[in-house]
């Protein structure tokens, strides 16, 4: 366990640099940023489940309380605001990343250059606060395999970069696509950790006809996001990606979705699957998903309760959990945004309740693990 560091590190914290905000503002399909009359801040609309509300607001106007998406406050792109958030919550180091949907929507011709400038912008932000900021880079997934490898080469050269943030679509066929293996190998060889983050959720139909009007964003965010992560990693595991790239290291958002809870069921389904058994895929040498969780996977601690956190710790080990806030998402709605956020206090309380206030485990999860795993002491 990484017991020496008492630093508090936030490894799940996003930024939208101004140039990226400009791209979103110029678009008329999701993802987009749109201004609405009477609303203080522009709105950011990303989820397909928000489309209906967007069309409604565009057609007949919506009350400010019913506008689609989320407000784009200074928390999205101001570096000073990020540092203020860190200072307010006594966060020593943040590992910042572009938020969803990254560059997934950028046309092939523009994607490499856009990735280069976004990654450079992140690097410049980190350079303004040496030792306090590191980042996960962004990959241009719509480009050719050669250009994708060139982008990794650029990312690798950036002093404060410690990995890449990645969604679940890969090159369009998911993360179990064999065409992604060279990318995973290149990242692994360069010790660049993949921060796997959801965006697409599940098909809207599963939420039922009442969801978009009556249930806000609760179902897609609370359940769709974690299921998406769970499915993506289960597919990678079943495709043997972790065996093919044993040095690959993945940090899974939201404590691994539901993997810690469902790993036993995944194992049971594997050993009882006649097809897999007949194909010789269920051998004694097979690494179980439990082993992969303990050897190649890290989990963030963005789960808001000690119940889920304990499952994550049981599954991956206390030395593989890392604290995060998901700032600037989930701002306080009834108190000053410049003050305390529950994303900090709930997640920190969960760590203390699960591991004990002041314990070595708490120190490790709150920052020590991130310092070790992501080499936050190295320039
Ligand atoms: N909503 C998002 O779209 N992304 C996050 O990271 C969190 C909430
Ligand atoms: Zn996030």
mmCIF file of N, CA and C in Angstrom, residues 119-171:
data_model
loop_
_atom_site.group_PDB
_atom_site.id
_atom_site.type_symbol
_atom_site.label_atom_id
_atom_site.label_comp_id
_atom_site.label_asym_id
_atom_site.label_seq_id
_atom_site.Cartn_x
_atom_site.Cartn_y
_atom_site.Cartn_z
ATOM 1 N N UNK A 119 -4.548 18.541 -26.584
ATOM 2 C CA UNK A 119 -3.537 17.974 -25.678
ATOM 3 C C UNK A 119 -2.495 19.020 -25.292
ATOM 4 N N UNK A 120 -2.139 19.860 -26.265
ATOM 5 C CA UNK A 120 -1.176 20.922 -25.961
ATOM 6 C C UNK A 120 -1.779 21.907 -24.956
ATOM 7 N N UNK A 121 -3.084 22.189 -25.128
ATOM 8 C CA UNK A 121 -3.738 23.123 -24.198
ATOM 9 C C UNK A 121 -3.735 22.548 -22.770
ATOM 10 N N UNK A 122 -3.988 21.257 -22.661
ATOM 11 C CA UNK A 122 -3.939 20.616 -21.336
ATOM 12 C C UNK A 122 -2.526 20.695 -20.757
ATOM 13 N N UNK A 123 -1.547 20.447 -21.625
ATOM 14 C CA UNK A 123 -0.165 20.483 -21.175
ATOM 15 C C UNK A 123 0.193 21.884 -20.671
ATOM 16 N N UNK A 124 -0.248 22.901 -21.416
ATOM 17 C CA UNK A 124 0.047 24.288 -21.014
ATOM 18 C C UNK A 124 -0.628 24.635 -19.687
ATOM 19 N N UNK A 125 -1.861 24.129 -19.509
ATOM 20 C CA UNK A 125 -2.554 24.398 -18.232
ATOM 21 C C UNK A 125 -1.749 23.795 -17.078
ATOM 22 N N UNK A 126 -1.259 22.569 -17.273
ATOM 23 C CA UNK A 126 -0.480 21.909 -16.209
ATOM 24 C C UNK A 126 0.805 22.677 -15.926
ATOM 25 N N UNK A 127 1.421 23.181 -16.993
ATOM 26 C CA UNK A 127 2.701 23.892 -16.829
ATOM 27 C C UNK A 127 2.522 25.175 -16.014
ATOM 28 N N UNK A 128 1.302 25.695 -15.994
ATOM 29 C CA UNK A 128 1.072 26.914 -15.199
ATOM 30 C C UNK A 128 1.037 26.615 -13.706
ATOM 31 N N UNK A 129 0.843 25.359 -13.339
ATOM 32 C CA UNK A 129 0.788 24.977 -11.916
ATOM 33 C C UNK A 129 1.613 23.712 -11.706
ATOM 34 N N UNK A 130 2.932 23.822 -11.911
ATOM 35 C CA UNK A 130 3.768 22.609 -11.864
ATOM 36 C C UNK A 130 3.624 21.868 -10.535
ATOM 37 N N UNK A 131 3.428 20.571 -10.635
ATOM 38 C CA UNK A 131 3.305 19.761 -9.429
ATOM 39 C C UNK A 131 1.870 19.667 -8.920
ATOM 40 N N UNK A 132 1.014 20.613 -9.332
ATOM 41 C CA UNK A 132 -0.381 20.542 -8.871
ATOM 42 C C UNK A 132 -1.301 19.926 -9.928
ATOM 43 N N UNK A 133 -0.881 20.027 -11.196
ATOM 44 C CA UNK A 133 -1.748 19.511 -12.261
ATOM 45 C C UNK A 133 -1.000 18.538 -13.167
ATOM 46 N N UNK A 134 -1.652 17.412 -13.450
ATOM 47 C CA UNK A 134 -1.211 16.470 -14.479
ATOM 48 C C UNK A 134 -2.439 16.228 -15.348
ATOM 49 N N UNK A 135 -2.300 15.462 -16.426
ATOM 50 C CA UNK A 135 -3.500 15.245 -17.248
ATOM 51 C C UNK A 135 -3.520 13.902 -17.960
ATOM 52 N N UNK A 136 -4.747 13.506 -18.319
ATOM 53 C CA UNK A 136 -4.960 12.385 -19.234
ATOM 54 C C UNK A 136 -5.223 13.008 -20.598
ATOM 55 N N UNK A 137 -4.468 12.587 -21.615
ATOM 56 C CA UNK A 137 -4.650 13.131 -22.959
ATOM 57 C C UNK A 137 -5.897 12.571 -23.631
ATOM 58 N N UNK A 138 -6.131 13.088 -24.844
ATOM 59 C CA UNK A 138 -7.322 12.704 -25.610
ATOM 60 C C UNK A 138 -6.880 12.159 -26.961
ATOM 61 N N UNK A 139 -7.471 11.053 -27.395
ATOM 62 C CA UNK A 139 -7.068 10.461 -28.672
ATOM 63 C C UNK A 139 -8.065 10.814 -29.779
ATOM 64 N N UNK A 140 -7.558 11.007 -31.010
ATOM 65 C CA UNK A 140 -8.446 11.246 -32.150
ATOM 66 C C UNK A 140 -8.888 9.901 -32.731
ATOM 67 N N UNK A 141 -10.008 9.377 -32.280
ATOM 68 C CA UNK A 141 -10.376 7.995 -32.637
ATOM 69 C C UNK A 141 -10.947 7.852 -34.046
ATOM 70 N N UNK A 142 -11.180 8.980 -34.707
ATOM 71 C CA UNK A 142 -11.749 8.885 -36.065
ATOM 72 C C UNK A 142 -10.669 8.890 -37.151
ATOM 73 N N UNK A 143 -9.393 8.881 -36.752
ATOM 74 C CA UNK A 143 -8.329 8.941 -37.766
ATOM 75 C C UNK A 143 -7.831 7.539 -38.131
ATOM 76 N N UNK A 144 -6.889 7.457 -39.067
ATOM 77 C CA UNK A 144 -6.333 6.154 -39.473
ATOM 78 C C UNK A 144 -5.472 5.592 -38.324
ATOM 79 N N UNK A 145 -5.241 4.266 -38.328
ATOM 80 C CA UNK A 145 -4.417 3.678 -37.269
ATOM 81 C C UNK A 145 -3.040 4.331 -37.159
ATOM 82 N N UNK A 146 -2.440 4.696 -38.305
ATOM 83 C CA UNK A 146 -1.096 5.324 -38.261
ATOM 84 C C UNK A 146 -1.172 6.676 -37.553
ATOM 85 N N UNK A 147 -2.200 7.466 -37.908
ATOM 86 C CA UNK A 147 -2.327 8.788 -37.284
ATOM 87 C C UNK A 147 -2.625 8.676 -35.788
ATOM 88 N N UNK A 148 -3.337 7.620 -35.441
ATOM 89 C CA UNK A 148 -3.652 7.400 -34.028
ATOM 90 C C UNK A 148 -2.353 7.119 -33.253
ATOM 91 N N UNK A 149 -1.489 6.298 -33.846
ATOM 92 C CA UNK A 149 -0.208 6.013 -33.179
ATOM 93 C C UNK A 149 0.652 7.277 -33.108
ATOM 94 N N UNK A 150 0.562 8.123 -34.141
ATOM 95 C CA UNK A 150 1.319 9.386 -34.124
ATOM 96 C C UNK A 150 0.815 10.274 -32.989
ATOM 97 N N UNK A 151 -0.483 10.232 -32.749
ATOM 98 C CA UNK A 151 -1.049 11.039 -31.671
ATOM 99 C C UNK A 151 -0.541 10.549 -30.305
ATOM 100 N N UNK A 152 -0.412 9.228 -30.168
ATOM 101 C CA UNK A 152 0.124 8.685 -28.897
ATOM 102 C C UNK A 152 1.572 9.155 -28.714
ATOM 103 N N UNK A 153 2.292 9.194 -29.818
ATOM 104 C CA UNK A 153 3.678 9.675 -29.752
ATOM 105 C C UNK A 153 3.729 11.122 -29.263
ATOM 106 N N UNK A 154 2.804 11.936 -29.721
ATOM 107 C CA UNK A 154 2.762 13.324 -29.265
ATOM 108 C C UNK A 154 2.441 13.381 -27.769
ATOM 109 N N UNK A 155 1.402 12.640 -27.388
ATOM 110 C CA UNK A 155 0.981 12.628 -25.981
ATOM 111 C C UNK A 155 2.137 12.199 -25.065
ATOM 112 N N UNK A 156 2.848 11.174 -25.536
ATOM 113 C CA UNK A 156 3.962 10.622 -24.748
ATOM 114 C C UNK A 156 5.034 11.668 -24.464
ATOM 115 N N UNK A 157 5.157 12.619 -25.391
ATOM 116 C CA UNK A 157 6.226 13.613 -25.234
ATOM 117 C C UNK A 157 5.826 14.739 -24.273
ATOM 118 N N UNK A 158 4.571 14.769 -23.857
ATOM 119 C CA UNK A 158 4.111 15.886 -23.024
ATOM 120 C C UNK A 158 4.380 15.568 -21.547
ATOM 121 N N UNK A 159 5.147 16.477 -20.944
ATOM 122 C CA UNK A 159 5.704 16.244 -19.606
ATOM 123 C C UNK A 159 4.687 15.858 -18.526
ATOM 124 N N UNK A 160 3.518 16.457 -18.566
ATOM 125 C CA UNK A 160 2.574 16.234 -17.461
ATOM 126 C C UNK A 160 1.497 15.191 -17.797
ATOM 127 N N UNK A 161 1.644 14.549 -18.952
ATOM 128 C CA UNK A 161 0.626 13.573 -19.354
ATOM 129 C C UNK A 161 0.912 12.221 -18.706
ATOM 130 N N UNK A 162 -0.126 11.591 -18.146
ATOM 131 C CA UNK A 162 0.076 10.305 -17.487
ATOM 132 C C UNK A 162 -0.804 9.195 -18.067
ATOM 133 N N UNK A 163 -1.539 9.513 -19.115
ATOM 134 C CA UNK A 163 -2.389 8.489 -19.711
ATOM 135 C C UNK A 163 -3.348 9.126 -20.683
ATOM 136 N N UNK A 164 -4.388 8.376 -21.058
ATOM 137 C CA UNK A 164 -5.411 8.937 -21.950
ATOM 138 C C UNK A 164 -6.788 8.632 -21.386
ATOM 139 N N UNK A 165 -7.711 9.544 -21.636
ATOM 140 C CA UNK A 165 -9.118 9.265 -21.300
ATOM 141 C C UNK A 165 -9.756 8.674 -22.544
ATOM 142 N N UNK A 166 -10.548 7.622 -22.353
ATOM 143 C CA UNK A 166 -11.095 6.895 -23.493
ATOM 144 C C UNK A 166 -12.557 6.560 -23.227
ATOM 145 N N UNK A 167 -13.392 6.702 -24.271
ATOM 146 C CA UNK A 167 -14.779 6.260 -24.175
ATOM 147 C C UNK A 167 -14.869 4.791 -24.552
ATOM 148 N N UNK A 168 -16.078 4.306 -24.700
ATOM 149 C CA UNK A 168 -16.249 2.858 -24.906
ATOM 150 C C UNK A 168 -16.420 2.457 -26.371
ATOM 151 N N UNK A 169 -16.463 3.434 -27.292
ATOM 152 C CA UNK A 169 -16.738 3.059 -28.680
ATOM 153 C C UNK A 169 -15.500 2.618 -29.443
ATOM 154 N N UNK A 170 -14.324 3.010 -28.982
ATOM 155 C CA UNK A 170 -13.092 2.658 -29.702
ATOM 156 C C UNK A 170 -13.128 3.231 -31.106
ATOM 157 N N UNK A 171 -12.848 2.364 -32.097
ATOM 158 C CA UNK A 171 -12.827 2.842 -33.486
ATOM 159 C C UNK A 171 -14.213 2.709 -34.123
#
